[in-house]
Coordinates of C-alpha atoms and ligand atoms in Angstrom, one line a residue:
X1 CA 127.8 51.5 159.5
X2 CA 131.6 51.8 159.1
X3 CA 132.8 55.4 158.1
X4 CA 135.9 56.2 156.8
X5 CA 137.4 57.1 160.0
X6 CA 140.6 60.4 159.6
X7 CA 140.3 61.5 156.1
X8 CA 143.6 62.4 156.4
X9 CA 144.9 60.4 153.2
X10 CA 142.9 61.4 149.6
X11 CA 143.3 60.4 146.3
X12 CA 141.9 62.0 143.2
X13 CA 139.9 58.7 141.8
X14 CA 137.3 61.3 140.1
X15 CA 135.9 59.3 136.8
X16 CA 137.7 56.2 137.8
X17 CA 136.2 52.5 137.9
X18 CA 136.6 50.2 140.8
X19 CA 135.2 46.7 141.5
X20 CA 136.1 45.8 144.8
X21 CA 134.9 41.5 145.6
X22 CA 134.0 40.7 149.0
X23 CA 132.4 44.3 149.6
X24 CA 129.1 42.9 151.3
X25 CA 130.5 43.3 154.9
X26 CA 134.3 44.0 157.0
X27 CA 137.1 45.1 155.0
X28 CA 135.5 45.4 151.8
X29 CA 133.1 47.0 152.6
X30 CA 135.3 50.1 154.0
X31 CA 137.6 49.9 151.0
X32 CA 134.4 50.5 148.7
X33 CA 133.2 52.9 150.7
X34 CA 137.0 54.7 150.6
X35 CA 137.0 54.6 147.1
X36 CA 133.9 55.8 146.7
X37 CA 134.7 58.9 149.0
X38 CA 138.0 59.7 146.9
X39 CA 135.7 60.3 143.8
X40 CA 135.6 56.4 142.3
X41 CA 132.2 54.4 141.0
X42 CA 132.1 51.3 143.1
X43 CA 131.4 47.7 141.1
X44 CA 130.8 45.9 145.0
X45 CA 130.7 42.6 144.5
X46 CA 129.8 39.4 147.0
X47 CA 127.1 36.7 147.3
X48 CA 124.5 38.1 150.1
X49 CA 122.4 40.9 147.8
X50 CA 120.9 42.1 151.1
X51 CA 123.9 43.1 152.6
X52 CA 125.6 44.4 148.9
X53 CA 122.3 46.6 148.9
X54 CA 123.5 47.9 152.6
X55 CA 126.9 49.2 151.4
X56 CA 125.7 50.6 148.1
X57 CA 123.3 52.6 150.3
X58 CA 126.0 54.0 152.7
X59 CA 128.4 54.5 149.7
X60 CA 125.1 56.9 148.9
X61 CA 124.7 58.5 152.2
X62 CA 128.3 59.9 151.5
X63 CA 126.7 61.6 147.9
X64 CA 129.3 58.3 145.8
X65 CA 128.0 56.1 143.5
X66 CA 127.8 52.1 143.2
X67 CA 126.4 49.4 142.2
X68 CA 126.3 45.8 143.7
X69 CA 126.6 42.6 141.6
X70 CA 125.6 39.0 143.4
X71 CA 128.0 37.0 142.3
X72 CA 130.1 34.0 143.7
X73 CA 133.8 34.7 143.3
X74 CA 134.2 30.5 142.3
X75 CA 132.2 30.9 139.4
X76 CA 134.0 31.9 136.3
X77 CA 130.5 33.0 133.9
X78 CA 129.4 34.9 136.6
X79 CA 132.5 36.6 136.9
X80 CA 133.0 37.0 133.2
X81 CA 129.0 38.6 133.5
X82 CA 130.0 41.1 136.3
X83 CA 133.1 42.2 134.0
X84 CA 131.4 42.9 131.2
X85 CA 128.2 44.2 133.3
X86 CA 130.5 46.6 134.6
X87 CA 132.0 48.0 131.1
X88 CA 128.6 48.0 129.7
X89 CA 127.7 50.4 132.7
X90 CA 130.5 52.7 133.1
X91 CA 132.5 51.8 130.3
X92 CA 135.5 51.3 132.0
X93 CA 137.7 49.3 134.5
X94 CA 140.4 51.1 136.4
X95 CA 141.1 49.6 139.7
X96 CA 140.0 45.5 141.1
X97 CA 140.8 44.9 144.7
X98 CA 140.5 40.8 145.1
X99 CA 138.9 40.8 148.5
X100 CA 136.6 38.4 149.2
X101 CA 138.1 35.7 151.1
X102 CA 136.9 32.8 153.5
X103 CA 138.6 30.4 156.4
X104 CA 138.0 26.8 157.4
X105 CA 141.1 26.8 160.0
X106 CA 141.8 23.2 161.7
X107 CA 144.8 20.9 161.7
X108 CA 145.7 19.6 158.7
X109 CA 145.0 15.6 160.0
X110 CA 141.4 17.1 160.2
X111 CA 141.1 19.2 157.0
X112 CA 138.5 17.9 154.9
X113 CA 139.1 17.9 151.1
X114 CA 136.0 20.2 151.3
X115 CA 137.5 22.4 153.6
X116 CA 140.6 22.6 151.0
X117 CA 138.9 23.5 147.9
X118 CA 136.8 25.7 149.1
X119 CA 139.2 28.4 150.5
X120 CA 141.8 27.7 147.8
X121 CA 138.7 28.2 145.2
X122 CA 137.0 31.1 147.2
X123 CA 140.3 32.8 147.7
X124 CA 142.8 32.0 144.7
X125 CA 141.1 30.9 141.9
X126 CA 138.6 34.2 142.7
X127 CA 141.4 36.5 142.3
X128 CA 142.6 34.7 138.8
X129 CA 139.3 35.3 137.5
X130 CA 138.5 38.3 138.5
X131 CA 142.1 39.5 137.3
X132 CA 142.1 37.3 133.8
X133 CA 138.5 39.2 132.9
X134 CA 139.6 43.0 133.8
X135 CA 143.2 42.3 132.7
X136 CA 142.7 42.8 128.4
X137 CA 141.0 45.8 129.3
X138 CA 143.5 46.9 131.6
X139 CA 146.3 46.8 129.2
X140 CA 144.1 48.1 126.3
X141 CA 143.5 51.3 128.2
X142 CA 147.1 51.5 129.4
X143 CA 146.2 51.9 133.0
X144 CA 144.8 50.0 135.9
X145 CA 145.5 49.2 139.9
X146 CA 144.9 45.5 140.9
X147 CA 145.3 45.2 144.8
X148 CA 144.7 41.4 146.6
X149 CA 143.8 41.4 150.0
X150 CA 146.7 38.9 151.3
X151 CA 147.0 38.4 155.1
X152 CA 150.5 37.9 157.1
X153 CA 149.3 34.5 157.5
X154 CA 150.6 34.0 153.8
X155 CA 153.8 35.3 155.1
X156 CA 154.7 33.8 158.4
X157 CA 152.0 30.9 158.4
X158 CA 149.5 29.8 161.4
X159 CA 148.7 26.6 162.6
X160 CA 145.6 25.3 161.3
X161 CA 145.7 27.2 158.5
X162 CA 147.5 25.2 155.9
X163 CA 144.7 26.0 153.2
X164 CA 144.4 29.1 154.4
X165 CA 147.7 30.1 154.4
X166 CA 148.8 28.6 151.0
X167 CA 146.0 30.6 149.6
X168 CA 147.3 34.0 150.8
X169 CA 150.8 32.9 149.7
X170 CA 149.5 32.2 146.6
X171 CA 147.6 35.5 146.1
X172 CA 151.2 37.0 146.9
X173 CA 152.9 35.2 144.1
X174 CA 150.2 35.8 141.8
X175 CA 150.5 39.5 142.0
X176 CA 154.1 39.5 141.6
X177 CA 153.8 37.4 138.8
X178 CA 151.5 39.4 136.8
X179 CA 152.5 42.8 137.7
X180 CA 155.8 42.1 135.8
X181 CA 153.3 40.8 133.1
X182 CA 151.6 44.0 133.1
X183 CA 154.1 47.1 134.3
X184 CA 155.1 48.0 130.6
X185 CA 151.0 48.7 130.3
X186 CA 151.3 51.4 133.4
X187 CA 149.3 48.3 135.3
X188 CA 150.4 48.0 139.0
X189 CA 149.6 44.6 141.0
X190 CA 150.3 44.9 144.3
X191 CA 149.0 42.9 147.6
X192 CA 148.0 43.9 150.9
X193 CA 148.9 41.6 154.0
X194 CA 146.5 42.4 156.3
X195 CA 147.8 40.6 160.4
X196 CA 144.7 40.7 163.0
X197 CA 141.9 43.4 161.7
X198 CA 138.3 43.6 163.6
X199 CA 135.7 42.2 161.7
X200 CA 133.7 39.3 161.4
X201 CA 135.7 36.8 160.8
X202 CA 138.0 37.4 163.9
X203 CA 135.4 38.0 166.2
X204 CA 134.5 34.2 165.4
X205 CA 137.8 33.9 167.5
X206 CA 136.5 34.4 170.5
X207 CA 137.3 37.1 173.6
X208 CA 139.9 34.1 175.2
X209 CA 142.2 33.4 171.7
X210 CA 141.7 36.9 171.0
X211 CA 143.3 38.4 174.3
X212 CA 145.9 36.1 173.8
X213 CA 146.6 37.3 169.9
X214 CA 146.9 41.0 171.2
X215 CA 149.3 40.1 173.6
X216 CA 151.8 38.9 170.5
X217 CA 150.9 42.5 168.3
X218 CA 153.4 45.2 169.5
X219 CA 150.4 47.8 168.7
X220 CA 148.0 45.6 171.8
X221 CA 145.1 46.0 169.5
X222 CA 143.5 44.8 166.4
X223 CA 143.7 46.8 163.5
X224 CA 140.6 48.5 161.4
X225 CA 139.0 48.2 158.6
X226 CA 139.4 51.4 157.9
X227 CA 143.5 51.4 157.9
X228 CA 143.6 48.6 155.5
X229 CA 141.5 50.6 153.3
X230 CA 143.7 53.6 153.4
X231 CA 146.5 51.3 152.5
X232 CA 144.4 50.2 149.2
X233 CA 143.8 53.7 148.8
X234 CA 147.3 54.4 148.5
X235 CA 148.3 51.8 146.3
X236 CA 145.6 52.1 143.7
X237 CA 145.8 56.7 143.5
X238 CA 147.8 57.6 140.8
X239 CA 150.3 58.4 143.0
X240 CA 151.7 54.4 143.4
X241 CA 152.5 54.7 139.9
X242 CA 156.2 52.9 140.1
X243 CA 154.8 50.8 143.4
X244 CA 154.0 47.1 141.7
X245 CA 154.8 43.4 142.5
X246 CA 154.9 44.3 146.1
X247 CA 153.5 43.5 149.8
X248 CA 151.9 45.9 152.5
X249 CA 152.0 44.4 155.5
X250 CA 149.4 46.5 157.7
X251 CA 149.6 44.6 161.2
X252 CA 150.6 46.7 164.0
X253 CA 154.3 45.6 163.8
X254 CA 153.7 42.0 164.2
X255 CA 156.3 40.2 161.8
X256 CA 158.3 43.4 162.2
Ligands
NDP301 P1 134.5 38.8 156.3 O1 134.2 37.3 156.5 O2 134.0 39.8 157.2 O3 134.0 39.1 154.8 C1 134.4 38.3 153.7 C2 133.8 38.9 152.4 O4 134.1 38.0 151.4 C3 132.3 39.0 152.5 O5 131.9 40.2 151.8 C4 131.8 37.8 151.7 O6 130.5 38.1 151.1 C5 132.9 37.7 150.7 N1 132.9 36.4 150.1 C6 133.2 35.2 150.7 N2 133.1 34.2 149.9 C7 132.7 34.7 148.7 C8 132.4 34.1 147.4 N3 132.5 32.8 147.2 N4 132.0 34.9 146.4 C9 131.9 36.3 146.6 N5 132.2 36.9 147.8 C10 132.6 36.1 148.8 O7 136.1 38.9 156.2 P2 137.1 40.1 156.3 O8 136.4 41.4 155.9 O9 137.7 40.0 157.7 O10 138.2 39.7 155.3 C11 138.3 40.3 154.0 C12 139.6 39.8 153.4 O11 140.7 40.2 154.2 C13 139.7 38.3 153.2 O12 140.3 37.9 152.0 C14 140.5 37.9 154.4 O13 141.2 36.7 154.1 C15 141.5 39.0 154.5 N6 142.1 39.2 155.8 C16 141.3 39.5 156.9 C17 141.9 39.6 158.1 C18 141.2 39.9 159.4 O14 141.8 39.9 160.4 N7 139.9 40.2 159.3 C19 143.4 39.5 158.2 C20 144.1 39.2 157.0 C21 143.4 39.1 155.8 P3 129.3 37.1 151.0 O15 129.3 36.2 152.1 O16 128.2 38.1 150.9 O17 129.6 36.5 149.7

């Protein structure tokens, strides 16, 4: 289990609410547990209950507090539930960080509708729900952080990741779009744009394409988990207050 690594960077989250998707496993898991160790009560939400249960209990072992909601990110009631599960709980909603996010990379002669809809679904319409049910709460209480986990890819683009790609774009233009929407509330929207980070999905890469792949970072590595959650930790303290509608790129000086 993944610990925060330098707690060099804190943030005073005491009392606050955060639902963080995609928090059964890589990134999201380390930026719930983050959270969680700068004082916040964690909403973790992704599909695989068993491996929710897993970072609840390490958010735990550091003496935080969570809770894990199964829920698929495509499916609007169930979001709508978690939402108002959450409220019901803890009776309020400070900070949403859209992570959950899937691939299907392969040329675009070869992308099957399927393999379309799914990631657009899985990764943009996720983040419009998730932000449409916290936003009236948001503005009603005058305050909140919303963070999507982007990727460079949305940036710069890869090859065989049209859907991909266009997703993470889209997540980009989302949050720029509503943080002007929400700034007169004191609600920021901001997006992280994470280039090559270890976890699961790049270790499905492979050793060979991954070699290759440091060889283009300036950094010659990966980057962790744990640095993307310290940039999510700095956008959603109190101290980002007048940081909104922008991008974080956090990838060792690739598209520098
Ligand atoms: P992982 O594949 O390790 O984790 C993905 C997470 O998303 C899991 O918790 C998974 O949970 C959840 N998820 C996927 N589909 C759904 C769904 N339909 N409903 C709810 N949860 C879902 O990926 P990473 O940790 O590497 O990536 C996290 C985010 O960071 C993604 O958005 C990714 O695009 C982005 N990113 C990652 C980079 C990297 O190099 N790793 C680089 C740039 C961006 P479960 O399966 O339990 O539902």
């Amino acid at each position: 289990m993944t610990q925060p690594a330098a707690r060099s960077l804190t943030a005073d989250l005491t009392d606050q609410v955060a639902l963080v998707t995609g928090a059964s496993r890589g990134l999201g898991r380390a930026i719930a547990l983050e959270l969680a160790c700068n004082g916040a009560r964690v909403a973790c939400v992704a599909r695989d209950r068993g491996a929710l249960a897993e970072t609840v209990e390490a958010i735990h072992a550091v003496g935080g507090r969570a809770a894990a909601h199964a829920c698929d990110v495509k499916d609007r009631n169930s979001v709508e539930q978690v939402v108002d599960q959450v409220l019901a709980q803890w009776d309020r909603l400070d900070i949403l960080v859209n992570n959950a996010g899937i691939n299907r990379d392969t040329l675009l002669p070869g992308m099957r509708d399927e393999d379309w809809e799914e990631v657009l679904t899985t990764n943009l319409t996720g983040t419009f729900l998730f932000c449409r049910a916290v936003s009236r709460q948001m503005m009603r209480a005058r305050y909140g952080r919303i963070v999507n986990i982007a990727s460079v890819s949305g940036m710069i683009g890869t090859a065989g990741q049209t859907n991909y790609a266009a997703s993470k774009a889209g997540q980009i233009g989302f949050a720029r779009s509503l943080s002007q929407e929400l700034a007169g509330r004191k609600v920021t929207v901001n997006a992280v744009a994470p280039g090559y980070i270890e976890s699961e999905m790049t270790e499905a890469m492979g050793e060979l394409v991954l070699g290759e792949v440091k060889k283009r970072i300036p950094a010659k590595r990966l980057g962790t988990a744990e640095e993307v959650a310290a940039a999510v930790l700095y956008l959603v303290s109190p101290a980002a207050a007048y940081v909104t509608g922008q991008v974080l790129v956090i990838d060792g000086g690739m598209t520098g």
